[in-house]
Short mmCIF file of C-alpha atoms in Angstrom, two decimals:
data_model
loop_
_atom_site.label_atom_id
_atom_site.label_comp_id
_atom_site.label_asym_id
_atom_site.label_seq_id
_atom_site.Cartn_x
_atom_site.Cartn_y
_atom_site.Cartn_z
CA UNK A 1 -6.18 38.86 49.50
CA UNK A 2 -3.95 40.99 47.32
CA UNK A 3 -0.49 40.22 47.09
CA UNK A 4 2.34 42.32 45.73
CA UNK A 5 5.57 41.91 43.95
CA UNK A 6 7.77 44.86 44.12
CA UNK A 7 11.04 45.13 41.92
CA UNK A 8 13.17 47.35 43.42
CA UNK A 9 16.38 46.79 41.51
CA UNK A 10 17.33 48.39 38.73
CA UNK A 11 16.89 45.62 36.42
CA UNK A 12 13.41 43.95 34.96
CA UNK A 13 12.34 40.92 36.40
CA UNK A 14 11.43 38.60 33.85
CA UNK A 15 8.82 35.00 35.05
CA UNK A 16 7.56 32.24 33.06
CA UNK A 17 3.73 32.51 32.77
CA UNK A 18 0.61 30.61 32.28
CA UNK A 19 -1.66 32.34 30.99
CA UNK A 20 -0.76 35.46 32.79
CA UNK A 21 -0.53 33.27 36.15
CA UNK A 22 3.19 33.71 37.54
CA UNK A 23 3.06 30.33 39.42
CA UNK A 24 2.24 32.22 42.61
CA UNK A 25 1.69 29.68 45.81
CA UNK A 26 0.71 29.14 48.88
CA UNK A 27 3.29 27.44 51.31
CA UNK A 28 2.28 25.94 54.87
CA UNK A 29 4.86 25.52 57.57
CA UNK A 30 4.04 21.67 58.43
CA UNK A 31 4.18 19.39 61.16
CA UNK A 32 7.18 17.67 59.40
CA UNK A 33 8.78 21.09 60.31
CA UNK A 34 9.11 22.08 56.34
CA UNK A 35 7.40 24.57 54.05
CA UNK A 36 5.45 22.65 52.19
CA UNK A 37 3.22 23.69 49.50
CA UNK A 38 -1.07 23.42 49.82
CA UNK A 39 -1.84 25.23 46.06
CA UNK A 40 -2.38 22.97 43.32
CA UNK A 41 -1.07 23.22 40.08
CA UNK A 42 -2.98 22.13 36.63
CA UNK A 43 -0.86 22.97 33.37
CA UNK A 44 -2.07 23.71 30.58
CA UNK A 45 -1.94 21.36 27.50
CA UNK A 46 -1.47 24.28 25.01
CA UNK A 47 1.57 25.88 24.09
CA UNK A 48 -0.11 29.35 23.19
CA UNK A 49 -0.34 29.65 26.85
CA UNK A 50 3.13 29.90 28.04
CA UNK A 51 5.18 32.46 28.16
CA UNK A 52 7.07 35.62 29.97
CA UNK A 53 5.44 38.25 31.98
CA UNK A 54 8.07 41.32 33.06
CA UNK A 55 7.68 43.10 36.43
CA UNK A 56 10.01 47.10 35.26
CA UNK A 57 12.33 48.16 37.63
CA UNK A 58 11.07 50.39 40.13
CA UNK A 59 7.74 48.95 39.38
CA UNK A 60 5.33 46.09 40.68
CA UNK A 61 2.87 43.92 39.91
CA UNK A 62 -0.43 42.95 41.81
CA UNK A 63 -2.79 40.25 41.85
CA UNK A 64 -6.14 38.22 44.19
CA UNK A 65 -4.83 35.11 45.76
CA UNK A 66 -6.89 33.04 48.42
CA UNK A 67 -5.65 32.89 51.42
CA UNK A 68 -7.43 30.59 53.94
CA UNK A 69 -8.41 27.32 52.83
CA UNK A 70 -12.18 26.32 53.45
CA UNK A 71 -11.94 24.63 56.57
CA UNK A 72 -8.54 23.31 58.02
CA UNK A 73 -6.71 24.04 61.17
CA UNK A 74 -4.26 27.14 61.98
CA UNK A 75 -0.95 27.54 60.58
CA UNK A 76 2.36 29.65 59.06
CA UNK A 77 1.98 30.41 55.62
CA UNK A 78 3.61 32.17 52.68
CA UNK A 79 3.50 32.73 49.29
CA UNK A 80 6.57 31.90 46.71
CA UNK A 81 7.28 32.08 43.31
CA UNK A 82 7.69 28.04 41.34
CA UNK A 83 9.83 30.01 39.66
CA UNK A 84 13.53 29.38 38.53
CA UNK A 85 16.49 30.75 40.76
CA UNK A 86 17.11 33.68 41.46
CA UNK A 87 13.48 34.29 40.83
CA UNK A 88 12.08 31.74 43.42
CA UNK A 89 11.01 34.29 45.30
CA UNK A 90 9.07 34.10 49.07
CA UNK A 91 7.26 36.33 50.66
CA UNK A 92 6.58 37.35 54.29
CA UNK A 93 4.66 34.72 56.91
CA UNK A 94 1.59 35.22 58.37
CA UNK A 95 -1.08 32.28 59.15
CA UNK A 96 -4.27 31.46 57.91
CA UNK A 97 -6.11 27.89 57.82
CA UNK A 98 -4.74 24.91 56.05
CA UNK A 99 -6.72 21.51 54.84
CA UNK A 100 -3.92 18.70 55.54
CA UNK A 101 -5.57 17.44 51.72
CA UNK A 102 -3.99 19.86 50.17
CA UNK A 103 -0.76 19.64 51.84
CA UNK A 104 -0.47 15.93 50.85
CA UNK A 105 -2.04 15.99 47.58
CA UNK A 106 0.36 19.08 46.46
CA UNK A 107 3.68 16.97 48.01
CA UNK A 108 3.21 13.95 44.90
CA UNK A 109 1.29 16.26 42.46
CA UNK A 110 2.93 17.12 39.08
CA UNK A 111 4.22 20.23 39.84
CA UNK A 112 5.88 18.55 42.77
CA UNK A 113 7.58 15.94 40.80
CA UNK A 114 9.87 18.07 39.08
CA UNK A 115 12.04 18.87 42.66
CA UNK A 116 10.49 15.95 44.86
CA UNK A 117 13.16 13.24 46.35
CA UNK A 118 13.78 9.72 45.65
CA UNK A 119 11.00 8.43 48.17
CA UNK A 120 7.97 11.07 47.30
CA UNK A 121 8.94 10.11 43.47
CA UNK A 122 9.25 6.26 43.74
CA UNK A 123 5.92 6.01 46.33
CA UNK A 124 4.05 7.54 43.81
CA UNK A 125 5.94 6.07 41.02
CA UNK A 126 5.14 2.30 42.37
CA UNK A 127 1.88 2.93 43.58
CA UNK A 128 2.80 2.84 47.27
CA UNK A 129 0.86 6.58 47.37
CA UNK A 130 -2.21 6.92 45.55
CA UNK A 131 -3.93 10.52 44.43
CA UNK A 132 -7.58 11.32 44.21
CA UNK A 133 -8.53 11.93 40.56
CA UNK A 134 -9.12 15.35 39.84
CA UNK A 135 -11.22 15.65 36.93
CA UNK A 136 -9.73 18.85 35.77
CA UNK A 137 -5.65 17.46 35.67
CA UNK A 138 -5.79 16.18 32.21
CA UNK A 139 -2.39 14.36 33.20
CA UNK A 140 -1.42 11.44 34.43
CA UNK A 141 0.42 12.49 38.01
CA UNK A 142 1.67 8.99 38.42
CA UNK A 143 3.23 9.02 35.09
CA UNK A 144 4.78 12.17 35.93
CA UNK A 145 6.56 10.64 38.95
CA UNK A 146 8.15 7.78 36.24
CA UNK A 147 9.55 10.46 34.49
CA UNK A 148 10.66 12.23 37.64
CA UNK A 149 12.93 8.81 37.98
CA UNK A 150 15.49 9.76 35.15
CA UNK A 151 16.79 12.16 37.84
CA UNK A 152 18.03 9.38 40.54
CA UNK A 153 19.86 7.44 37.80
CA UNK A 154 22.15 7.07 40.02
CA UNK A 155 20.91 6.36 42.83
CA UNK A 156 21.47 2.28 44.10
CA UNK A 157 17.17 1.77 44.36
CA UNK A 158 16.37 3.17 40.92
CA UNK A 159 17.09 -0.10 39.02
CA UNK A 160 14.58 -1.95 41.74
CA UNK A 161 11.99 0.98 41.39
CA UNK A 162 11.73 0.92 37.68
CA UNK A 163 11.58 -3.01 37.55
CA UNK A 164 8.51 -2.33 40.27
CA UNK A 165 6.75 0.42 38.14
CA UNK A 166 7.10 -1.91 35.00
CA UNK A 167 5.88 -5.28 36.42
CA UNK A 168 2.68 -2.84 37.98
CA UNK A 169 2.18 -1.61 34.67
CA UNK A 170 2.04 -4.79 33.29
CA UNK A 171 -0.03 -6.92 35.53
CA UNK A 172 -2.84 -3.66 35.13
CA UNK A 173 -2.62 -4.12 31.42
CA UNK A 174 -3.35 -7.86 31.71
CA UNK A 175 -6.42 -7.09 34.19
CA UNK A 176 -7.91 -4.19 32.13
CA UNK A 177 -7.35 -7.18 28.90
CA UNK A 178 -8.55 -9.65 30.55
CA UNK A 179 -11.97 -7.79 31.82
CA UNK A 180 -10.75 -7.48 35.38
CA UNK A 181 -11.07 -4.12 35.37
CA UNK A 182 -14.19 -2.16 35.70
CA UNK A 183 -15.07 -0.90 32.13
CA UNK A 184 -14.89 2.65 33.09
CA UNK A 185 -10.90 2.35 33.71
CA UNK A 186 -10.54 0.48 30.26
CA UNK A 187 -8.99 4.32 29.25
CA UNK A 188 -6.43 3.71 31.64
CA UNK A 189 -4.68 1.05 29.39
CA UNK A 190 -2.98 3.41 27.41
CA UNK A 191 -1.63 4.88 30.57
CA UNK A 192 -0.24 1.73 31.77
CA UNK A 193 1.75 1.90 28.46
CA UNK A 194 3.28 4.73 28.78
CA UNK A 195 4.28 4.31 32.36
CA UNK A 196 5.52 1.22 31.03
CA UNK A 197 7.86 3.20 28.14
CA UNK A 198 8.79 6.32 30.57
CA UNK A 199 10.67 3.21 32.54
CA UNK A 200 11.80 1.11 29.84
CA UNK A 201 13.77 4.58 28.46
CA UNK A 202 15.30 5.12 31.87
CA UNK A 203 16.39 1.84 32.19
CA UNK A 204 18.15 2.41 28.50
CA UNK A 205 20.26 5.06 30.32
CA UNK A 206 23.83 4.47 29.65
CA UNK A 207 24.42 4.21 33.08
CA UNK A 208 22.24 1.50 33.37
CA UNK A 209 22.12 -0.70 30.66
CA UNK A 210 25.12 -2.75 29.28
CA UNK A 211 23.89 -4.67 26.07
CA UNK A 212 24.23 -8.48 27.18
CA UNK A 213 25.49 -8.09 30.33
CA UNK A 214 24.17 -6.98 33.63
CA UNK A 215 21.08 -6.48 36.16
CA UNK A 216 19.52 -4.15 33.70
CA UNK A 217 20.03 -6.48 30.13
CA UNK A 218 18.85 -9.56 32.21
CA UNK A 219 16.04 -7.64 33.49
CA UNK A 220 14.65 -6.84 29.38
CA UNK A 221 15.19 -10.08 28.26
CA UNK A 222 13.14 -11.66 30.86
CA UNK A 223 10.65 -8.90 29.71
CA UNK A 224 10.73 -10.07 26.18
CA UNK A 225 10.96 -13.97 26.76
CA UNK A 226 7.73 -13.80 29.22
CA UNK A 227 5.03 -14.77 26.65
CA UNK A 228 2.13 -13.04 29.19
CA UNK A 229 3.98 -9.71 28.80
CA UNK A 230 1.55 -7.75 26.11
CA UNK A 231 4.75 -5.59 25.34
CA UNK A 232 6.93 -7.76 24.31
CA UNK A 233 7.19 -6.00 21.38
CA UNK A 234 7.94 -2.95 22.53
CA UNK A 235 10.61 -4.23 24.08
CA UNK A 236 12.11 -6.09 21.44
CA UNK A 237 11.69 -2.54 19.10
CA UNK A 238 13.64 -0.78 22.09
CA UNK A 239 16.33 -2.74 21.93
CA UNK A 240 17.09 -3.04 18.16
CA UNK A 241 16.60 0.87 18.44
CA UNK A 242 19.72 0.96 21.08
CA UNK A 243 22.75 2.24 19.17
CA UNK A 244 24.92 0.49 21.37
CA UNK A 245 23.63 -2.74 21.56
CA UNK A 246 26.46 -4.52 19.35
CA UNK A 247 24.04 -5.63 17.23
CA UNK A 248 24.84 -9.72 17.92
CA UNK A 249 23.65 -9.79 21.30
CA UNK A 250 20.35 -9.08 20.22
CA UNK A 251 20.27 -11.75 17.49
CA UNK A 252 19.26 -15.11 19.93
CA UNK A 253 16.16 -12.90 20.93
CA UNK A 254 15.39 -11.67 17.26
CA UNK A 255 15.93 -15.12 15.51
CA UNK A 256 13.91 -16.90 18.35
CA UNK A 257 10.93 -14.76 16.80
CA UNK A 258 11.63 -15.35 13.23
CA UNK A 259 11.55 -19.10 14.22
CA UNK A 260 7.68 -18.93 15.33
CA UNK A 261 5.40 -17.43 12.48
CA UNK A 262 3.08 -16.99 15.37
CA UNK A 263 4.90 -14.39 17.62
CA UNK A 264 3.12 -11.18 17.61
CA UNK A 265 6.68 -9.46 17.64
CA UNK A 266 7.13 -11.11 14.20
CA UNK A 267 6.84 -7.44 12.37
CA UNK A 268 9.36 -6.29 14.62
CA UNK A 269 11.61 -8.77 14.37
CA UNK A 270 11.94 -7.90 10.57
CA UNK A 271 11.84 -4.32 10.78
CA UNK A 272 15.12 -4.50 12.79
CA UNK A 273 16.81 -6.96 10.43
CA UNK A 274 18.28 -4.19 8.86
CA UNK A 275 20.17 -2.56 11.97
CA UNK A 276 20.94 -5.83 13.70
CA UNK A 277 22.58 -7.27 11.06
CA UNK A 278 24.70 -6.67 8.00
CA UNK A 279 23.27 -5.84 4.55
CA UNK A 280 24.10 -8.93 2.90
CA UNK A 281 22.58 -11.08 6.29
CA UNK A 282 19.48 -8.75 6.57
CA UNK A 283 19.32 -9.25 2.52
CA UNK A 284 18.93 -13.18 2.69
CA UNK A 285 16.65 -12.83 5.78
CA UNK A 286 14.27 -10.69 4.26
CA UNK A 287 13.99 -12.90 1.10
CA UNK A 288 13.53 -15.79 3.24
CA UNK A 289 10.80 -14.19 4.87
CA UNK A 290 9.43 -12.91 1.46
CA UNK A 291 9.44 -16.54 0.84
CA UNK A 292 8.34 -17.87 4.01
CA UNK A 293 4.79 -18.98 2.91
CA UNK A 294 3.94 -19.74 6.52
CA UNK A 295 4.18 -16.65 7.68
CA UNK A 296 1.32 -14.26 8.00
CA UNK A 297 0.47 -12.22 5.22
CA UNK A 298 0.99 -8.90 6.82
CA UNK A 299 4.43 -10.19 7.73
CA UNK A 300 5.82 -10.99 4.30
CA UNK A 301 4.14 -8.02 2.92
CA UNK A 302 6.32 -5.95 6.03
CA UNK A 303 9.39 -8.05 4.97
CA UNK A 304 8.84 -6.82 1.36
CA UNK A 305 8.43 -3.56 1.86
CA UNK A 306 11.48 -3.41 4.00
CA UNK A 307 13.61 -5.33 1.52
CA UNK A 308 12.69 -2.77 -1.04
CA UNK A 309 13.55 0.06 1.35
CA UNK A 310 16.71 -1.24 2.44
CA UNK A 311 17.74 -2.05 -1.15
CA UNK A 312 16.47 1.02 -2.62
CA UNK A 313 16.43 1.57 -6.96
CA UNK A 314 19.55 3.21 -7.04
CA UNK A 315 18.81 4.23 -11.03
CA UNK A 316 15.14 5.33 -10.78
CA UNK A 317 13.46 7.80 -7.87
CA UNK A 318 9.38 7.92 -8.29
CA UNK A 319 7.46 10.71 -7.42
CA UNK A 320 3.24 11.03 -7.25
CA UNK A 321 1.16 13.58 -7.36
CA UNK A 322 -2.46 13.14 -5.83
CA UNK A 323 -5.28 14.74 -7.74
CA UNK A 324 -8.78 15.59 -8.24
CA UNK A 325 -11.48 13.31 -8.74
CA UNK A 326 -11.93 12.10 -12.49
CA UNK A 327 -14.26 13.95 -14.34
CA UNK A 328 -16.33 10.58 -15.81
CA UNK A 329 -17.80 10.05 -12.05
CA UNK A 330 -16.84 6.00 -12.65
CA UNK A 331 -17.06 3.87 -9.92
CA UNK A 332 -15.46 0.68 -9.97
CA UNK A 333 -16.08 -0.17 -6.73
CA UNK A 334 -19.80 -1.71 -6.42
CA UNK A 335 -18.83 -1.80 -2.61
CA UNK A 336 -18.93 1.56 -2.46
CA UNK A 337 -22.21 3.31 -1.31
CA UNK A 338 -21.06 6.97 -2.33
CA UNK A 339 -22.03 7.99 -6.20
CA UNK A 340 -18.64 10.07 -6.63
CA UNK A 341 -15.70 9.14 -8.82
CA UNK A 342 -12.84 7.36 -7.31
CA UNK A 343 -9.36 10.11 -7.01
CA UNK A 344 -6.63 9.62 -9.29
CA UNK A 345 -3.05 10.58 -9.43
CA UNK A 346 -2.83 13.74 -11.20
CA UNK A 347 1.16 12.81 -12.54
CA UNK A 348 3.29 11.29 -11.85
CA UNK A 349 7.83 11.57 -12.27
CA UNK A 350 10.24 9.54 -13.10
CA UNK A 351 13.70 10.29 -12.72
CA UNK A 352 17.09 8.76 -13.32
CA UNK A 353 19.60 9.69 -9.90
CA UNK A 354 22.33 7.60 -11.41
CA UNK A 355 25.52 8.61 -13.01
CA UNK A 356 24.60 6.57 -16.01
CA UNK A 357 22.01 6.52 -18.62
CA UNK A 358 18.70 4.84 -18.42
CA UNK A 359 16.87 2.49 -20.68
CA UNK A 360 13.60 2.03 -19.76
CA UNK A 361 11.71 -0.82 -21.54
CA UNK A 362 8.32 1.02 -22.33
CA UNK A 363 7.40 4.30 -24.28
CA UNK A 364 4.12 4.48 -22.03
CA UNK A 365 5.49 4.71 -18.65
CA UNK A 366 2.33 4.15 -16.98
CA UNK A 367 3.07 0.24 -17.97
CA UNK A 368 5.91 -0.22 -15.62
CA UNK A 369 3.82 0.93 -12.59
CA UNK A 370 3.08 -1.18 -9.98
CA UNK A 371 0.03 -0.82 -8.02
CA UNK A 372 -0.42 -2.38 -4.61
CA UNK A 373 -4.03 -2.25 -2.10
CA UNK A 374 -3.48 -3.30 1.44
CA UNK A 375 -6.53 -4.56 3.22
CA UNK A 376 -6.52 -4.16 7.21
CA UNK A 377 -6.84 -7.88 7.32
CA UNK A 378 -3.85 -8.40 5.65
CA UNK A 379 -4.98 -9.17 1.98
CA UNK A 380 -2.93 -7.55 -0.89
CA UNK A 381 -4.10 -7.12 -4.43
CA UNK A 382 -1.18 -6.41 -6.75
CA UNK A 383 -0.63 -5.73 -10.67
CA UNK A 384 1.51 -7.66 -11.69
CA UNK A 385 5.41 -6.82 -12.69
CA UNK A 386 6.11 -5.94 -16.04
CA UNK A 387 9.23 -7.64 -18.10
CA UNK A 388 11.80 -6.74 -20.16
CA UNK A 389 10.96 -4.77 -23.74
CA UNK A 390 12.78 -6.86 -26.60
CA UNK A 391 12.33 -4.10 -28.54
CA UNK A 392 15.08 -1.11 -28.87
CA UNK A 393 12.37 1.51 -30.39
CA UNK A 394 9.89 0.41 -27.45
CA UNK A 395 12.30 2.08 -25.03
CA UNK A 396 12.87 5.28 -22.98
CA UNK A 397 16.45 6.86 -22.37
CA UNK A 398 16.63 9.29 -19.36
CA UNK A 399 20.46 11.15 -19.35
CA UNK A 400 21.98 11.18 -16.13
CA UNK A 401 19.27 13.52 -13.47
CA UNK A 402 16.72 13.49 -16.40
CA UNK A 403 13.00 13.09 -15.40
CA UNK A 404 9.77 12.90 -17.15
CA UNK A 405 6.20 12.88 -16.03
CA UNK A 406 3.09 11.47 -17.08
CA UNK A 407 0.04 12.52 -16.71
CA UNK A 408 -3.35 10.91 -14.63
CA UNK A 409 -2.67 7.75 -13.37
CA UNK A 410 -5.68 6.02 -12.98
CA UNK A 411 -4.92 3.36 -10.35
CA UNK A 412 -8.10 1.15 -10.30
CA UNK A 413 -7.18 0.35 -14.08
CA UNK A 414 -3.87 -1.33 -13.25
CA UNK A 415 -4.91 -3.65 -10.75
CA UNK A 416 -7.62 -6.54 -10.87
CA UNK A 417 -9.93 -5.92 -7.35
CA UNK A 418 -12.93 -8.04 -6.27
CA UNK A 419 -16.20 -6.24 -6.66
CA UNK A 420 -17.93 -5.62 -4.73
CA UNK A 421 -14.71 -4.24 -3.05
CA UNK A 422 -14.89 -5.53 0.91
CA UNK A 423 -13.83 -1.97 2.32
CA UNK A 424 -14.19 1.75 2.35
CA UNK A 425 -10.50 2.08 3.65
CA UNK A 426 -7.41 1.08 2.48
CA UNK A 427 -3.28 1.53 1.92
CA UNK A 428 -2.72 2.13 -1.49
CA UNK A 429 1.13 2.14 -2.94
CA UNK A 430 2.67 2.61 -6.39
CA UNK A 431 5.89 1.62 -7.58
CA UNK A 432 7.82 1.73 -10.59
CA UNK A 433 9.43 -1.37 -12.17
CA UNK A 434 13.13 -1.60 -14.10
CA UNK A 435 12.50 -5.08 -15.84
CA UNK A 436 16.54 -5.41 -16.83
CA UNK A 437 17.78 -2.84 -14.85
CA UNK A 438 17.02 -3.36 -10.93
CA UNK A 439 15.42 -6.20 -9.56
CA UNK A 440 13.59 -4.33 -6.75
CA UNK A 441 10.92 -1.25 -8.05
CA UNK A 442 11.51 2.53 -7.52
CA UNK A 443 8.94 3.09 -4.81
CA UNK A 444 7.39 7.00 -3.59
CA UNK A 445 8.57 8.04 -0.12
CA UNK A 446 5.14 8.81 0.94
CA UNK A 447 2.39 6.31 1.87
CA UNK A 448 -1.33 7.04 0.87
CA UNK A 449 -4.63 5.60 2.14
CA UNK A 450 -7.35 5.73 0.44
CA UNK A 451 -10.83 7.03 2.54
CA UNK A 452 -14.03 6.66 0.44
CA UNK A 453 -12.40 7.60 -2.44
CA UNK A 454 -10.13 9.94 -1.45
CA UNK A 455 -6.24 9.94 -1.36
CA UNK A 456 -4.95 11.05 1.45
CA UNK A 457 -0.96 11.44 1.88
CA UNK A 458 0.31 10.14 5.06
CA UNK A 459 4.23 11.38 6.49
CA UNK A 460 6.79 10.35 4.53
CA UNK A 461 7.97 7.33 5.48
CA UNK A 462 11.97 6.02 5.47
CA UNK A 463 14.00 2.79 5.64
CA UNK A 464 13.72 1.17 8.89
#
């Protein structure tokens, strides 16, 4: 049928779109004695398809709109706009058949979840309700309804929901690990995780949580002590991240990782050194852990790098510049099936951000740089550090906010690699040595990987 919307005012009337659609729906009077809506909703997951559609005054707007639902029994209906006030809009009643499907399935859908109450959120939220997949909803409704929990923060049955929705999570994530689960759900793991995270961030609210104290605090630290949870380290990360958790109450869970070279929160426990304690502590940690030759690899190569961030050069800042592929077509790499030449760095600059000047220990820059390869397995090839020049005339001054660059840097050359190399992928990082000057290398800000011979840049990545 056609329905109309008439703007008799003297003012436009302006309504959030989708793709032209003005969220026009069909409303049921129900048995419950409520209008309740039986339209679906499915938004779309691009932005290009949102935005205003304007109805002139004195003019209107038309558009088709079913009516009668295939099947269904008798009833009241009406059509409104999902629109914000004042523009929520109904329209007159008249009746027309109703599945009871579509009344329930549109009362915990996503659209729903954004005005539901406490019970339609939390059944849905916990599992107590349960939605037929519709293969065209490309989200997750039940997520939807964890989110929907931030709004009943303070509500007495929140704490007891969100406890419910993360032990669910949890015990899915464990099935779907263990093989439990049918194969065709193993997908669904991700969503356990970030039903998981939707609660763990309400439970963060600051009307919740109270670092070291309370139903909430007691509630995450049995969540990080219970070795079966696989996100334990998510929880651990979430709390260093708080910026109110006074820092020390955090430090019986964090050390109780550092203790076990095992833990797979190890990583995380180092990252957070940093913001859970002071400079000097996190300092001595990290070297211990640099040190630590029983822990993993990967983890000494994280404490490292975090050492090195947190300490940053404060004399020398490096910059690189990723090139073309070298003209000679080498390849060093006997691993490597593809003919063409490995990628180096076009340039690369130096420059001195202190308020001093410089003396660098080497007229060919290139000597002081450090190149690093990271293997997914853990393994690290390194060059090894340069020392201290003893000769004056060997040396490079750089005047307060001077910089130079050199030219190609051709990475393979400064490192000593197996052959044939074991991978086609890889982390590669560069840093630039002050033998005399700084004990910890200038490193870039970006990361790069190398992909069968290519560099690619990653984000720019910052102290923990």
């Amino acid at each position: 049928m056609k329905v109309y919307l008439l703007n008799p005012t003297t003012d436009p009337i302006v309504l959030h779109s989708q793709d032209g659609d003005i969220l026009s729906k069909r409303e049921s009077f129900a048995s419950d004695a409520v209008w309740r809506r039986c339209d679906g909703h499915i938004f779309s997951d691009c932005g290009n398809s949102y935005g205003m559609r304007t109805v002139p005054e004195g003019e209107f707007i038309s558009w088709t709109q079913q009516l009668n639902s295939p099947g269904g029994t008798k009833a009241q209906v009406r059509f409104r706009l999902y629109q914000a006030a004042p523009n929520d809009l109904v329209s007159n009643e008249g009746e027309a058949t109703v599945l009871a499907e579509e009344i329930h399935s549109c009362r915990y859908d996503i659209l729903a979840m954004r005005t539901a109450p406490f019970d339609d959120v939390a059944a849905l939220a916990t599992g107590a309700i349960t939605l037929k997949k519709d293969p065209h909803q490309w989200q997750d409704p039940e997520t939807s309804a964890v989110e929907a929990l931030e709004r009943f923060v303070k509500s007495d049955r929140v704490i007891d929901t969100l406890k419910l929705v993360q032990e669910r999570a949890r015990v899915a994530e464990l099935e779907a690990g263990s093989g439990n689960a049918a194969k065709s759900e193993d997908w669904n793991r991700s969503v356990h995780l970030r039903r998981y995270e939707s609660a763990l961030r309400i439970l963060g609210s600051p009307m919740l949580y109270t670092p070291g104290n309370g139903e909430v605090w007691f509630h995450l630290e049995g969540q990080f002590r219970d070795k079966t949870n696989p996100w334990r380290s998510t929880v651990l990360r979430w709390l260093i991240n708080q910026p109110y958790n006074g820092g020390k109450v955090i430090h019986p869970l964090m050390e109780s990782v550092l203790a076990d070279p095992g833990d797979e929160a190890l990583i995380v426990a180092l990252q957070g050194l940093p913001k859970a304690y002071t400079k000097q502590q996190s300092g001595s940690m990290l070297k211990a852990a640099i040190a630590n030759v029983g822990y993993p690899a990967q983890a000494r190569r994280a404490a490292r790098d975090i050492f090195e961030s947190s300490f940053a050069n404060p004399f020398i800042a490096l910059k690189l510049s990723s090139g073309f592929s070298s003209p000679e077509g080498r390849d060093p790499f006997g691993g490597f099936t593809s003919t063409e030449s490995l990628q180096p760095f076009a340039s690369f600059t130096v420059t001195n951000i202190s308020p001093q000047r410089v003396r660098l220990p080497c007229k060919d820059l290139r000597q002081l740089l450090i190149v690093r390869i990271a293997l997914s397995d853990g393994r690290e090839y390194s060059s090894p550090a340069p020392g201290p020049s003893s000769s004056p005339a060997d040396e490079v001054v750089l005047e307060p906010g001077q910089s130079i660059q050199a030219g190609e840097v051709r990475w393979w050359e400064l490192v000593t690699l197996p052959r044939p190399f074991p991978e086609d992928h890889f982390s590669l990082s560069v840093a630039f040595a002050t033998p005399g000057l700084w004990e910890l290398p200038a490193r870039d800000d970006s990361s790069f990987w190398l992909n069968r011979k290519v560099i690619e840049q990653s984000a720019p990545t910052s102290p923990p």
